Each structure stands twice: as C-alpha cells, then as structure tokens.
PDB file of C-alpha atoms in Angstrom:
ATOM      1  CA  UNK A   1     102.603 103.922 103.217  1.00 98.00           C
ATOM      2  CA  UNK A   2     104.643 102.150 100.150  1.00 98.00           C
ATOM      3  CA  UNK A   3     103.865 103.593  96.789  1.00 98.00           C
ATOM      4  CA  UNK A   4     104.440 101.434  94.400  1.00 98.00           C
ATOM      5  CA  UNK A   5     104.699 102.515  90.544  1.00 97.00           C
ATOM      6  CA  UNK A   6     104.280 100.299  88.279  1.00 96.00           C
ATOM      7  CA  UNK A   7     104.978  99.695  84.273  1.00 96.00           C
ATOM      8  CA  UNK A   8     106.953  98.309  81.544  1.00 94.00           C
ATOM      9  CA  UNK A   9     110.189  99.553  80.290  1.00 92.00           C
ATOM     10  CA  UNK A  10     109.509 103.386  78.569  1.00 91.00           C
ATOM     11  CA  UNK A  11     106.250 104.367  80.355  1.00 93.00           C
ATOM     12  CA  UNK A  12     107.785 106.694  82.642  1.00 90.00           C
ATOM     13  CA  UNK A  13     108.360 105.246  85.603  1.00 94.00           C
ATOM     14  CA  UNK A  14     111.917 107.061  86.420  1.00 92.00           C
ATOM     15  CA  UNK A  15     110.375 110.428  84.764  1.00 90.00           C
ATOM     16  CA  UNK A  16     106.931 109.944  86.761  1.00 91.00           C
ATOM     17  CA  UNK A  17     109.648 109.508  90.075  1.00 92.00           C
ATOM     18  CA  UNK A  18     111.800 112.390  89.757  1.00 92.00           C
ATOM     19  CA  UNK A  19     109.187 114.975  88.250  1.00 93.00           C
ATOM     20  CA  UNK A  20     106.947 113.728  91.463  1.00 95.00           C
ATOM     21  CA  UNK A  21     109.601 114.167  94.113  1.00 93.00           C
ATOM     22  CA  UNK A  22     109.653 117.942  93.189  1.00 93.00           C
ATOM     23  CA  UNK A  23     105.916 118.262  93.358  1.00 96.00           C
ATOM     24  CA  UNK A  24     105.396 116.222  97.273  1.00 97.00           C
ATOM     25  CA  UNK A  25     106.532 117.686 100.815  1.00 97.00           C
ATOM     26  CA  UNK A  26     109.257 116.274 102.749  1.00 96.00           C
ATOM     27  CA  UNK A  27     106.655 113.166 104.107  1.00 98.00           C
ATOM     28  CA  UNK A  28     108.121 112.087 100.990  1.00 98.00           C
ATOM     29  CA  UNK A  29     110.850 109.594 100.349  1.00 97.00           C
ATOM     30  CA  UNK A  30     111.489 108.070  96.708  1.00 96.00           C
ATOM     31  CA  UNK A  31     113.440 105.341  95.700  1.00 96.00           C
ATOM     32  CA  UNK A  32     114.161 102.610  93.153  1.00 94.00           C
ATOM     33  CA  UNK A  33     116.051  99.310  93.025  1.00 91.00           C
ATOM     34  CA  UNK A  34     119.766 101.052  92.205  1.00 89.00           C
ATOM     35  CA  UNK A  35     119.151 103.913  95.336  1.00 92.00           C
ATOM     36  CA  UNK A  36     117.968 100.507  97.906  1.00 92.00           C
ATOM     37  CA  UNK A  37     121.613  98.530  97.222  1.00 89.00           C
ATOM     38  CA  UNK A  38     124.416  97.804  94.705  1.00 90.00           C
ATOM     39  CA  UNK A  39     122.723  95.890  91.225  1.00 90.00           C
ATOM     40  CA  UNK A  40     124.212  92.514  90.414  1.00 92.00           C
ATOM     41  CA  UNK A  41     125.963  92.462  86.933  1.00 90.00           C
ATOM     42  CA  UNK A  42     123.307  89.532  86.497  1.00 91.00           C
ATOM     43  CA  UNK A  43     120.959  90.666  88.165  1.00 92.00           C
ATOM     44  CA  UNK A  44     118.208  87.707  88.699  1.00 95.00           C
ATOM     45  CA  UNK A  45     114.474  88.016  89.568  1.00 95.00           C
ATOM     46  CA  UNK A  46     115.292  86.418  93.186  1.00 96.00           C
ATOM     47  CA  UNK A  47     117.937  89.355  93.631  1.00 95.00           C
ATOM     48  CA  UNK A  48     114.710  91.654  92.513  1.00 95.00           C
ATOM     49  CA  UNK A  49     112.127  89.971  95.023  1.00 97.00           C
ATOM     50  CA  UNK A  50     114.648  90.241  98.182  1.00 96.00           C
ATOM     51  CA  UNK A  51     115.710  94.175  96.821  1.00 96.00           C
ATOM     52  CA  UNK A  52     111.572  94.828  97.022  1.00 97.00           C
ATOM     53  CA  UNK A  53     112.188  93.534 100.418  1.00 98.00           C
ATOM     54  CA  UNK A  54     114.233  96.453 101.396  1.00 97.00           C
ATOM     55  CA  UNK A  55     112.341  98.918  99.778  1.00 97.00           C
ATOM     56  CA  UNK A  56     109.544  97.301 102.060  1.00 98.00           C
ATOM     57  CA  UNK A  57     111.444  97.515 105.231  1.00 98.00           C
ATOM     58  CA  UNK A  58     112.492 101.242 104.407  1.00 98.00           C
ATOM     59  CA  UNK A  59     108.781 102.045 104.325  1.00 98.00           C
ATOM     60  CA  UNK A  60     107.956 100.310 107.416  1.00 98.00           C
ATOM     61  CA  UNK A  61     110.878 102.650 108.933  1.00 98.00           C
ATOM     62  CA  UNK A  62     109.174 105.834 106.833  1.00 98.00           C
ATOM     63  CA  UNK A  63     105.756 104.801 108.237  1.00 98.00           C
ATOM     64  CA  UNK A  64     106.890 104.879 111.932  1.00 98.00           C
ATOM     65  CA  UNK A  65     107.711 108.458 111.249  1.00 98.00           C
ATOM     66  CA  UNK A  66     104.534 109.562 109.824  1.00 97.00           C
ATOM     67  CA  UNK A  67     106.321 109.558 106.252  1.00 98.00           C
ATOM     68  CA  UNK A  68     105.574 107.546 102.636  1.00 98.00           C
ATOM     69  CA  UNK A  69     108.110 105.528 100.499  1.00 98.00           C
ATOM     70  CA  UNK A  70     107.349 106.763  96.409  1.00 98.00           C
ATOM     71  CA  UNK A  71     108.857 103.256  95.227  1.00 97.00           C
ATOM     72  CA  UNK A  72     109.348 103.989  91.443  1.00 95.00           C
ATOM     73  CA  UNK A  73     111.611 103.335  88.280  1.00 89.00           C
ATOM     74  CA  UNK A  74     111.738  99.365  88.124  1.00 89.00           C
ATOM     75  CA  UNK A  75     109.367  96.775  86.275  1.00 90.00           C
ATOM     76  CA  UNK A  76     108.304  95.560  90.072  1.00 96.00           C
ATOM     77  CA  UNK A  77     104.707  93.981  89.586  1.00 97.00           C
ATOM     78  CA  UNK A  78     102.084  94.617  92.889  1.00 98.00           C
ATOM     79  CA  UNK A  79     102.370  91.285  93.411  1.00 98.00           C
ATOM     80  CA  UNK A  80     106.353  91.039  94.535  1.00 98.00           C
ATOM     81  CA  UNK A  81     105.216  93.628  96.722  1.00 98.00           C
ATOM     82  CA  UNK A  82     102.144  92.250  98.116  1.00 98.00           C
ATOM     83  CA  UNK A  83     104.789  88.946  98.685  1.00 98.00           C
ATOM     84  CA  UNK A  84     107.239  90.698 100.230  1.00 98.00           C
ATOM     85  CA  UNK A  85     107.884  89.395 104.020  1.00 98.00           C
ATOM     86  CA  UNK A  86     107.668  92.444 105.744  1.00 98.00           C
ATOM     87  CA  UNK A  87     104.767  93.649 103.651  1.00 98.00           C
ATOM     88  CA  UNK A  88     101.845  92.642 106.016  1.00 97.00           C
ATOM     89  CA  UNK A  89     103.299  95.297 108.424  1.00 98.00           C
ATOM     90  CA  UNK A  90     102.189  98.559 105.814  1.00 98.00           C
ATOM     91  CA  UNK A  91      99.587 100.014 104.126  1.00 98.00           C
ATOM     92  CA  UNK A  92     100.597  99.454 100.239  1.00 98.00           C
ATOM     93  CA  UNK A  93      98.970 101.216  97.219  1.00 98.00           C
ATOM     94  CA  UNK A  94      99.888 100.448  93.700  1.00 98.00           C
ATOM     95  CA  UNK A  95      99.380 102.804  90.355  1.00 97.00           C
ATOM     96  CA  UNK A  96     100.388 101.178  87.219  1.00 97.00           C
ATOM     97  CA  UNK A  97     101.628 103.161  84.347  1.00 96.00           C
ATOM     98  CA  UNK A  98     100.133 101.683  81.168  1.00 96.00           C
ATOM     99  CA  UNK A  99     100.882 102.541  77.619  1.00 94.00           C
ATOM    100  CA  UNK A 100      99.407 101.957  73.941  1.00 95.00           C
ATOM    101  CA  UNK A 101     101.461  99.464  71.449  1.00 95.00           C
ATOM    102  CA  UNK A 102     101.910 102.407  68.984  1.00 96.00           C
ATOM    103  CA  UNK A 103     103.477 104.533  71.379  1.00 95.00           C
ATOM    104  CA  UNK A 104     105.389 102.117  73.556  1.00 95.00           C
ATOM    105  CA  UNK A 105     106.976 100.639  70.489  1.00 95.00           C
ATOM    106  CA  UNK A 106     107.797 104.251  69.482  1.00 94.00           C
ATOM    107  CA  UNK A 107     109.326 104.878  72.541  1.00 94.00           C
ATOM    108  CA  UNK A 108     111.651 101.750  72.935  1.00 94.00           C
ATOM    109  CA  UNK A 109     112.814 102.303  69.492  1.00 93.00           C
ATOM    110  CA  UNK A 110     113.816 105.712  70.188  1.00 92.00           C
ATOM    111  CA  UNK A 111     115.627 104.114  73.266  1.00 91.00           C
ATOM    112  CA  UNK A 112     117.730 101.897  70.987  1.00 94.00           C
ATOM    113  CA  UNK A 113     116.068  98.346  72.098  1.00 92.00           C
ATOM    114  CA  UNK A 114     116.856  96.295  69.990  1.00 94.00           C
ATOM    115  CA  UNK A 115     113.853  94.944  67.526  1.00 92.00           C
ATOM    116  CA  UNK A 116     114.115  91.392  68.657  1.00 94.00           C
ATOM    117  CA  UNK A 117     112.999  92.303  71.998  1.00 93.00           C
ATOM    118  CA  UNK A 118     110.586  94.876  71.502  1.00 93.00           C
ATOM    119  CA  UNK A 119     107.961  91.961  71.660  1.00 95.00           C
ATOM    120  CA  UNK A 120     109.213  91.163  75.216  1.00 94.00           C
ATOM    121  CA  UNK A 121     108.615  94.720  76.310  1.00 94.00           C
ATOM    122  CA  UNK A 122     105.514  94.823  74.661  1.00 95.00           C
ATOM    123  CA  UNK A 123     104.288  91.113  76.452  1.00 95.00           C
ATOM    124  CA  UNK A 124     105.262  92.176  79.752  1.00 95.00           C
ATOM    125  CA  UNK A 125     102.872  95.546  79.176  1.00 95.00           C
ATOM    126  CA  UNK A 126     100.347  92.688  78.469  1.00 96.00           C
ATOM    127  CA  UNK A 127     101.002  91.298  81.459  1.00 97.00           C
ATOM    128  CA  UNK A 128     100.998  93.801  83.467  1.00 97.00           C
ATOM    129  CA  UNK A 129      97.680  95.318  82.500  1.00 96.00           C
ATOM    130  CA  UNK A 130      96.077  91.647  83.392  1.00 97.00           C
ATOM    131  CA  UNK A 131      97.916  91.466  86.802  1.00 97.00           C
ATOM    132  CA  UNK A 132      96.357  94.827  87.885  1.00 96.00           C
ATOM    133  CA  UNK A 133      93.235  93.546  87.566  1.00 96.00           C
ATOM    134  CA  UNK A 134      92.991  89.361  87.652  1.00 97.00           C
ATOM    135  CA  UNK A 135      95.811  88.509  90.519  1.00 97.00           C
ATOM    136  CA  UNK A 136      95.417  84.856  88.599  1.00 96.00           C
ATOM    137  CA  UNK A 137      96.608  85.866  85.277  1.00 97.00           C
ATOM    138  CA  UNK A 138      99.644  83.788  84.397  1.00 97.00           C
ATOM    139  CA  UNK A 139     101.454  83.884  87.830  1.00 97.00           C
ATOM    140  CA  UNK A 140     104.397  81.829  87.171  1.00 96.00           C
ATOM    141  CA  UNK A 141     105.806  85.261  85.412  1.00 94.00           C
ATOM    142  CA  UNK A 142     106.827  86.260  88.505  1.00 96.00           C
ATOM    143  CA  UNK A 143     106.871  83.277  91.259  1.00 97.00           C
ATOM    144  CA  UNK A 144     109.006  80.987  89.103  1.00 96.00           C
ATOM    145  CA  UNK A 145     112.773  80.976  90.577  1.00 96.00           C
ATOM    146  CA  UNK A 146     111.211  83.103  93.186  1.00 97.00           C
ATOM    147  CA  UNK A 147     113.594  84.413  96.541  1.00 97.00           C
ATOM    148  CA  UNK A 148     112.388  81.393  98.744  1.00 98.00           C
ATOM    149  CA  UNK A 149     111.412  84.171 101.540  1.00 98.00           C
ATOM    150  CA  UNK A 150     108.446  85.479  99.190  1.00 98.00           C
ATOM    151  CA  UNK A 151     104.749  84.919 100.513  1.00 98.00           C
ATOM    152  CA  UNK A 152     102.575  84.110  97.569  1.00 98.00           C
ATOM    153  CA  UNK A 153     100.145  82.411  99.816  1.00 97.00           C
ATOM    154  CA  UNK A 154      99.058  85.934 100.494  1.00 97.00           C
ATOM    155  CA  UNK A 155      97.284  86.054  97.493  1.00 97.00           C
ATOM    156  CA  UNK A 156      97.836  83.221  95.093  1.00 96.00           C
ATOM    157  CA  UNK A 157      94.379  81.402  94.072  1.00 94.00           C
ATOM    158  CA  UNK A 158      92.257  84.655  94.393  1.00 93.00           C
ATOM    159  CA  UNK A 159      90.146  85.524  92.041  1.00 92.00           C
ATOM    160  CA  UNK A 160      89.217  89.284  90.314  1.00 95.00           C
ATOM    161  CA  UNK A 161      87.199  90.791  92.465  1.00 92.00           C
ATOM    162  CA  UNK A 162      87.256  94.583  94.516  1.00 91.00           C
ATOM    163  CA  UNK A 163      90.039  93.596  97.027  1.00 91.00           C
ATOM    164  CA  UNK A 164      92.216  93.564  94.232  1.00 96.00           C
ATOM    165  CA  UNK A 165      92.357  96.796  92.805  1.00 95.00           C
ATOM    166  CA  UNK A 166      94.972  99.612  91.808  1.00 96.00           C
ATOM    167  CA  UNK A 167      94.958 103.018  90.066  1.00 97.00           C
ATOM    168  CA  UNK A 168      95.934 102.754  86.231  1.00 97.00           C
ATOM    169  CA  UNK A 169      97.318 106.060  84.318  1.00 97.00           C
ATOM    170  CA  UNK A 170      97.845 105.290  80.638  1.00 96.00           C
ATOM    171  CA  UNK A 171     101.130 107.267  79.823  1.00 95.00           C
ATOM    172  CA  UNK A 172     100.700 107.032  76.076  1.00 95.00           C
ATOM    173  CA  UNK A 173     100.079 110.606  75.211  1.00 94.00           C
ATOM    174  CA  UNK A 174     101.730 112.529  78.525  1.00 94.00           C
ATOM    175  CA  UNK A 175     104.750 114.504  78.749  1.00 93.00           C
ATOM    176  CA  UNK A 176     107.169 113.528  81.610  1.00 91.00           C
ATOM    177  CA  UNK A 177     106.333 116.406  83.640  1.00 94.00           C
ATOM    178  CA  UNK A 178     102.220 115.460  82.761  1.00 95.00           C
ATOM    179  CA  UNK A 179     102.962 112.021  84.089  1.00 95.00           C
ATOM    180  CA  UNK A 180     104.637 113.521  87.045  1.00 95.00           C
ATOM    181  CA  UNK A 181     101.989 115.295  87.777  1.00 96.00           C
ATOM    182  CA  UNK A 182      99.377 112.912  87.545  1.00 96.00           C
ATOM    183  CA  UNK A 183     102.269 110.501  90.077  1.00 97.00           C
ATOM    184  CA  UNK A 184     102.115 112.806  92.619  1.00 97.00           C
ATOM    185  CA  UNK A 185      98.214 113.830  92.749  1.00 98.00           C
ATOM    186  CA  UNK A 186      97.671 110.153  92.940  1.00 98.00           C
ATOM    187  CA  UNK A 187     100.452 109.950  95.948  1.00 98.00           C
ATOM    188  CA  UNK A 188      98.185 112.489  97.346  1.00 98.00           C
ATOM    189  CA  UNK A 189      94.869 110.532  96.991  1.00 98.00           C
ATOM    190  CA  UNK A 190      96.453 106.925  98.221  1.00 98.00           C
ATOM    191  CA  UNK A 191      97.587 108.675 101.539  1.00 98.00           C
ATOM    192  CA  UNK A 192      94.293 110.344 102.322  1.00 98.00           C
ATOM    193  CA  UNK A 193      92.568 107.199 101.212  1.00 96.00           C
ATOM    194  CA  UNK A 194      90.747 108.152  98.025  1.00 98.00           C
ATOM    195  CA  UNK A 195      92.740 105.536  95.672  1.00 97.00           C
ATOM    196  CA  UNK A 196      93.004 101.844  96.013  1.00 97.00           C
ATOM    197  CA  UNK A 197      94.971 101.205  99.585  1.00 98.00           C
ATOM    198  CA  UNK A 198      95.832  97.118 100.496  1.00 98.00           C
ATOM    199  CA  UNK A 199      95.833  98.134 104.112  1.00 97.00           C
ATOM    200  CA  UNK A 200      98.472  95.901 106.309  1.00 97.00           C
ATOM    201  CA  UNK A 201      97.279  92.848 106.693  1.00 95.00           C
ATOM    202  CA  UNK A 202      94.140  92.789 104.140  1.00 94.00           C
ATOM    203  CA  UNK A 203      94.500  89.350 103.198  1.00 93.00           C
ATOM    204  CA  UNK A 204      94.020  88.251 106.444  1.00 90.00           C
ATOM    205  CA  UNK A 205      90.230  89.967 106.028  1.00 73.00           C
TER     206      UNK A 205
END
C-alpha cells in the first residue's frame, strides 16, 4: 500500500515521517521527494508529478513483497497521487495533516518565511482542506502545467461523495512525537482496512 501524508508547509509532515518510522515494523518503507531522486534547483510542479511517479512505482515494488511505502514530507495533494500512471496498480490511502491559521502562521514565522508569503502557505492549507473532501474544488491548482503522463481522467468531474474520502489529523496543538504517533496508528488502520483505502483500480467501480 502507498501512504500518502499530506499538508502544507509546517504541519509536520517530515516530523510525522521520521517520529513514525521508529514506531512501524520493517513492512515499513518511508520516503519523500529528496530520498526518490536528485531535486532540480527549479524544481517545477511537472518535475513533482513525475517524482510522485516513482514514489508510486517503489510502492508497487514494496507491495509485491508484502511491504507499505509511508510517502511523507512534501506538499503532494491525493490527487497527484491518485493521477499518477502507475497508480491504478496499488491500494492508496491518504491522511492529511491540517492545521489552524493561528498556529500555522506561528509556526512559519518561527521558520523564517518570509511575511509576504505566509498568505501562500496559508491558501494552499485552504486548499488542501477542500481537496480532501470535494475532488472538484479548484483543480487547476494542481493540473495546470501538469507532467503530460498524469491521468486526471481518473477522477476529474467527480463530485463529493463517500468514494472520495481520507483521514484528516489537525496538527495544530500536537507535539512532533504526538503527531508521530497519531502517523503511525493511522498507518496501522489503512493497512488493516479501518481508514479510508482507494483500492487499485476504484475508479474503474
């Protein structure tokens, strides 16, 4: 299975990765987009969408051996994933770390970011939260100068409804090793199929 962790920049998505590693068995395997490949110094959202690609492949490999791919530490929506070539051949599940505005704002200014681009961040949060639920919320975020080899059709034009569903963990007042925590139980659940699963193939259903 691919387990995708979601989030905006400062919710914990690195944090939630390496405090879960500790926590799961060896069926294990975590990554994010600088452990799949070398980063561009520009790095572009088509670079992103054929990176997700890998990750996607590496599961497949994972699944073959019984194992699971944590995919954590990057801004990667469920959608890339879902529209990811090789991504009808594995069962994906998706948790999206979600934050406040007092808290995120807190935390990217103790980062350094700079205060013109906080409301960026803090859009993209926005965003986020829509996409886990409506797949239809402003879709050209992500399929606008798009890796050519990405298959929207999977799931472009759906509406809300319960095929479209993921596990949400608001971050806001966790500590790192909390968050961790709460990662890997939820690892836990996806496998044994007590969290929102898009089994391979779903949208064919």
């Amino acid at each position: 299975m691919l387990l995708l962790v979601s989030g905006a920049s400062c919710v914990g998505k690195t944090t939630a990765r390496l405090h879960a590693r500790h926590l799961l068995d060896d069926t294990y395997e975590t990554a994010e987009l600088f452990t799949l490949g070398p980063i561009p110094a520009v790095p572009t959202l088509a670079w992103r969408h054929e990176q997700v690609e890998v990750a996607v492949r590496r599961a497949i490999a994972l699944a073959a051996e019984g194992r699971h791919l944590l995919f954590a530490g990057d801004p990667v929506p469920l959608g890339e994933v879902l529209a990811a070539p090789s991504a009808d051949q594995i069962d994906i599940a998706a948790c999206l770390l979600d934050i406040d505005e007092q808290a995120h704002v807190a935390r990217l200014a103790r980062r350094g970011e700079p205060a013109e681009l906080i409301p960026r961040h803090r859009a993209y949060a926005d965003w986020l939260r829509a996409h886990a639920t409506d797949p239809g919320h402003v879709t050209e975020a992500i399929t606008t100068d798009a890796w050519p080899a990405m298959r929207w059709d999977r799931w472009l034009g759906r509406a809300p409804g319960p095929e479209w569903a993921m596990t949400v963990l608001d971050t806001s007042r966790l500590t790192p090793e909390q968050v961790g925590a709460e990662v890997a139980d939820w690892c836990r659940r996806a496998v044994a199929g007590n969290a929102p699963v898009f089994r391979a193939g779903w949208f064919l259903g």
